[in-house]
Amino acid sequence: MEIFRLPMREVAARVLMDSGESLEGVLYVVAEGPDGHPGRLVDRLNDPTEEFVPMSWKGDSVLINKSGMLTVRLKESGFDEVPDAGEQPEHTVPVRVTLAGGHGLLGRFFVSMPPERARVLDYLNAAPRFVPLLGEQNVTLVQRRYIHNVRTLADE
């Protein structure tokens, strides 16, 4: 029924699967969230009521199981996925993340936690399924279950 369909927004992304396959295409999020702001992919990926997300890939529509996604690198900058990170750079921590299969990522976690719990350890233990890793030019959403280790780096 068309009346129950929500307007969707396309988000260009590259998805790295646990099989090693890399899918480059478009994921879909609601055009407007309940707060009136544009829907965010990180919210959809962290939604516990959905196990599959739709993706347009190689001209076909497929359903991707979120449990097999290692990372989702946003093709556009993606900084709108982490609303306060740009305004509060003091809450970002430079890290090197090693994933299953030996994949390595450099970036910054936006650790906006109460002062008594502002360590990367506290952040990761309290974080939802996918956490944003801020890069120089873009954002990568990393599934926590595939993180093997995280090394905090000296602030450049």
mmCIF file of C-alpha atoms in Angstrom:
data_model
loop_
_atom_site.group_PDB
_atom_site.id
_atom_site.type_symbol
_atom_site.label_atom_id
_atom_site.label_comp_id
_atom_site.label_asym_id
_atom_site.label_seq_id
_atom_site.Cartn_x
_atom_site.Cartn_y
_atom_site.Cartn_z
ATOM 1 C CA MET A 1 0.000 0.000 0.000
ATOM 2 C CA GLU A 2 1.494 3.257 -1.143
ATOM 3 C CA ILE A 3 0.065 5.286 1.751
ATOM 4 C CA PHE A 4 2.322 3.381 4.178
ATOM 5 C CA ARG A 5 5.533 3.960 2.232
ATOM 6 C CA LEU A 6 7.923 6.494 3.671
ATOM 7 C CA PRO A 7 9.834 8.876 1.409
ATOM 8 C CA MET A 8 13.408 7.599 1.210
ATOM 9 C CA ARG A 9 16.757 9.287 0.674
ATOM 10 C CA GLU A 10 19.659 7.627 -1.148
ATOM 11 C CA VAL A 11 23.058 7.362 0.532
ATOM 12 C CA ALA A 12 25.980 6.352 -1.700
ATOM 13 C CA ALA A 13 28.274 3.954 0.143
ATOM 14 C CA ARG A 14 30.814 1.144 -0.136
ATOM 15 C CA VAL A 15 30.001 -1.817 2.091
ATOM 16 C CA LEU A 16 32.745 -4.266 3.106
ATOM 17 C CA MET A 17 31.209 -7.644 3.948
ATOM 18 C CA ASP A 18 32.622 -10.314 6.256
ATOM 19 C CA SER A 19 33.113 -12.494 3.150
ATOM 20 C CA GLY A 20 35.650 -9.933 1.856
ATOM 21 C CA GLU A 21 33.236 -8.776 -0.849
ATOM 22 C CA SER A 22 32.989 -5.021 -1.407
ATOM 23 C CA LEU A 23 29.598 -3.698 -2.543
ATOM 24 C CA GLU A 24 29.464 -0.196 -3.959
ATOM 25 C CA GLY A 25 25.984 1.215 -4.369
ATOM 26 C CA VAL A 26 23.178 3.073 -2.671
ATOM 27 C CA LEU A 27 21.587 2.397 0.735
ATOM 28 C CA TYR A 28 18.258 3.926 1.726
ATOM 29 C CA VAL A 29 17.198 5.920 4.785
ATOM 30 C CA VAL A 30 14.008 7.807 5.588
ATOM 31 C CA ALA A 31 13.988 11.267 4.067
ATOM 32 C CA GLU A 32 12.906 12.804 7.376
ATOM 33 C CA GLY A 33 13.259 11.349 10.844
ATOM 34 C CA PRO A 34 10.796 11.766 13.722
ATOM 35 C CA ASP A 35 12.728 14.831 14.918
ATOM 36 C CA GLY A 36 12.178 16.585 11.558
ATOM 37 C CA HIS A 37 15.850 16.228 10.538
ATOM 38 C CA PRO A 38 16.993 14.110 7.592
ATOM 39 C CA GLY A 39 17.203 10.399 8.381
ATOM 40 C CA ARG A 40 20.692 9.082 9.094
ATOM 41 C CA LEU A 41 22.177 5.820 7.870
ATOM 42 C CA VAL A 42 23.861 5.205 11.229
ATOM 43 C CA ASP A 43 20.407 5.238 12.879
ATOM 44 C CA ARG A 44 19.039 2.739 10.368
ATOM 45 C CA LEU A 45 22.021 0.424 10.817
ATOM 46 C CA ASN A 46 21.667 0.640 14.603
ATOM 47 C CA ASP A 47 17.907 -0.003 14.530
ATOM 48 C CA PRO A 48 17.435 -3.304 16.430
ATOM 49 C CA THR A 49 14.084 -3.970 14.712
ATOM 50 C CA GLU A 50 15.689 -4.437 11.272
ATOM 51 C CA GLU A 51 18.180 -7.166 10.395
ATOM 52 C CA PHE A 52 18.268 -6.422 6.649
ATOM 53 C CA VAL A 53 18.696 -3.146 4.763
ATOM 54 C CA PRO A 54 17.913 -2.511 1.088
ATOM 55 C CA MET A 55 20.712 -1.605 -1.290
ATOM 56 C CA SER A 56 20.904 -0.828 -4.998
ATOM 57 C CA TRP A 57 24.011 -2.566 -6.284
ATOM 58 C CA LYS A 58 25.097 -3.126 -9.899
ATOM 59 C CA GLY A 59 21.663 -2.087 -11.145
ATOM 60 C CA ASP A 60 19.841 -4.571 -8.912
ATOM 61 C CA SER A 61 17.996 -4.254 -5.615
ATOM 62 C CA VAL A 62 19.358 -6.518 -2.877
ATOM 63 C CA LEU A 63 18.769 -6.973 0.829
ATOM 64 C CA ILE A 64 21.950 -6.900 2.906
ATOM 65 C CA ASN A 65 22.148 -8.639 6.280
ATOM 66 C CA LYS A 66 23.578 -6.090 8.728
ATOM 67 C CA SER A 67 25.320 -8.800 10.738
ATOM 68 C CA GLY A 68 27.703 -9.440 7.802
ATOM 69 C CA MET A 69 28.711 -5.801 7.284
ATOM 70 C CA LEU A 70 32.207 -4.961 8.557
ATOM 71 C CA THR A 71 32.212 -1.346 7.439
ATOM 72 C CA VAL A 72 30.098 1.124 5.498
ATOM 73 C CA ARG A 73 32.167 3.925 3.987
ATOM 74 C CA LEU A 74 30.017 6.868 2.959
ATOM 75 C CA LYS A 75 30.825 8.179 -0.505
ATOM 76 C CA GLU A 76 29.927 11.758 0.383
ATOM 77 C CA SER A 77 31.642 13.259 3.412
ATOM 78 C CA GLY A 78 29.054 11.732 5.766
ATOM 79 C CA PHE A 79 29.816 14.127 8.602
ATOM 80 C CA ASP A 80 26.085 14.730 9.043
ATOM 81 C CA GLU A 81 26.004 11.164 10.450
ATOM 82 C CA VAL A 82 27.841 12.509 13.522
ATOM 83 C CA PRO A 83 26.011 15.785 14.204
ATOM 84 C CA ASP A 84 28.135 17.383 16.956
ATOM 85 C CA ALA A 85 31.601 16.130 15.990
ATOM 86 C CA GLY A 86 32.542 19.203 13.962
ATOM 87 C CA GLU A 87 31.478 21.622 16.680
ATOM 88 C CA GLN A 88 33.190 19.725 19.509
ATOM 89 C CA PRO A 89 36.606 18.602 18.242
ATOM 90 C CA GLU A 90 37.842 18.228 21.833
ATOM 91 C CA HIS A 91 35.693 15.080 22.037
ATOM 92 C CA THR A 92 37.446 13.326 19.150
ATOM 93 C CA VAL A 93 40.160 10.761 19.803
ATOM 94 C CA PRO A 94 42.593 9.657 17.059
ATOM 95 C CA VAL A 95 42.653 5.857 16.730
ATOM 96 C CA ARG A 96 43.911 2.968 14.636
ATOM 97 C CA VAL A 97 41.239 0.278 14.343
ATOM 98 C CA THR A 98 42.091 -3.292 13.302
ATOM 99 C CA LEU A 99 39.161 -5.342 12.030
ATOM 100 C CA ALA A 100 38.567 -9.013 11.368
ATOM 101 C CA GLY A 101 40.645 -10.144 8.424
ATOM 102 C CA GLY A 102 43.388 -7.657 9.262
ATOM 103 C CA HIS A 103 41.734 -4.597 7.726
ATOM 104 C CA GLY A 104 43.136 -1.438 9.308
ATOM 105 C CA LEU A 105 41.497 1.977 9.562
ATOM 106 C CA LEU A 106 42.771 5.331 10.804
ATOM 107 C CA GLY A 107 40.447 8.027 12.041
ATOM 108 C CA ARG A 108 38.836 9.605 15.066
ATOM 109 C CA PHE A 109 36.085 8.424 17.362
ATOM 110 C CA PHE A 110 33.701 11.105 18.586
ATOM 111 C CA VAL A 111 33.635 10.303 22.315
ATOM 112 C CA SER A 112 30.902 12.457 23.790
ATOM 113 C CA MET A 113 30.453 10.832 27.181
ATOM 114 C CA PRO A 114 30.203 12.047 30.777
ATOM 115 C CA PRO A 115 33.678 13.050 32.055
ATOM 116 C CA GLU A 116 33.944 10.035 34.352
ATOM 117 C CA ARG A 117 33.341 7.725 31.345
ATOM 118 C CA ALA A 118 35.145 9.608 28.566
ATOM 119 C CA ARG A 119 37.655 6.904 27.642
ATOM 120 C CA VAL A 120 37.584 5.047 24.312
ATOM 121 C CA LEU A 121 37.016 1.863 26.342
ATOM 122 C CA ASP A 122 33.847 3.307 27.896
ATOM 123 C CA TYR A 123 32.682 4.649 24.541
ATOM 124 C CA LEU A 124 33.051 1.317 22.732
ATOM 125 C CA ASN A 125 31.455 -0.669 25.548
ATOM 126 C CA ALA A 126 28.424 1.661 25.535
ATOM 127 C CA ALA A 127 28.232 2.210 21.758
ATOM 128 C CA PRO A 128 25.532 0.759 19.525
ATOM 129 C CA ARG A 129 26.168 -1.851 16.822
ATOM 130 C CA PHE A 130 27.766 0.565 14.292
ATOM 131 C CA VAL A 131 30.112 3.356 15.381
ATOM 132 C CA PRO A 132 31.212 6.268 13.177
ATOM 133 C CA LEU A 133 34.931 6.612 12.494
ATOM 134 C CA LEU A 134 35.741 10.127 11.277
ATOM 135 C CA GLY A 135 38.357 10.233 8.532
ATOM 136 C CA GLU A 136 40.006 13.229 6.897
ATOM 137 C CA GLN A 137 37.446 13.454 4.096
ATOM 138 C CA ASN A 138 34.686 10.991 5.003
ATOM 139 C CA VAL A 139 33.010 8.826 7.610
ATOM 140 C CA THR A 140 33.155 5.043 7.904
ATOM 141 C CA LEU A 141 30.544 3.239 9.977
ATOM 142 C CA VAL A 142 32.263 0.290 11.690
ATOM 143 C CA GLN A 143 30.422 -2.684 13.161
ATOM 144 C CA ARG A 144 31.731 -3.180 16.710
ATOM 145 C CA ARG A 145 31.594 -6.972 16.606
ATOM 146 C CA TYR A 146 34.300 -6.997 13.900
ATOM 147 C CA ILE A 147 36.707 -4.731 15.784
ATOM 148 C CA HIS A 148 39.675 -6.818 16.942
ATOM 149 C CA ASN A 149 41.592 -4.000 18.587
ATOM 150 C CA VAL A 150 41.812 -0.242 18.871
ATOM 151 C CA ARG A 151 44.972 1.728 19.519
ATOM 152 C CA THR A 152 44.669 5.341 20.563
ATOM 153 C CA LEU A 153 47.209 7.538 18.786
ATOM 154 C CA ALA A 154 48.982 10.695 19.864
ATOM 155 C CA ASP A 155 46.947 13.707 18.789
ATOM 156 C CA GLU A 156 48.530 15.204 15.676
#
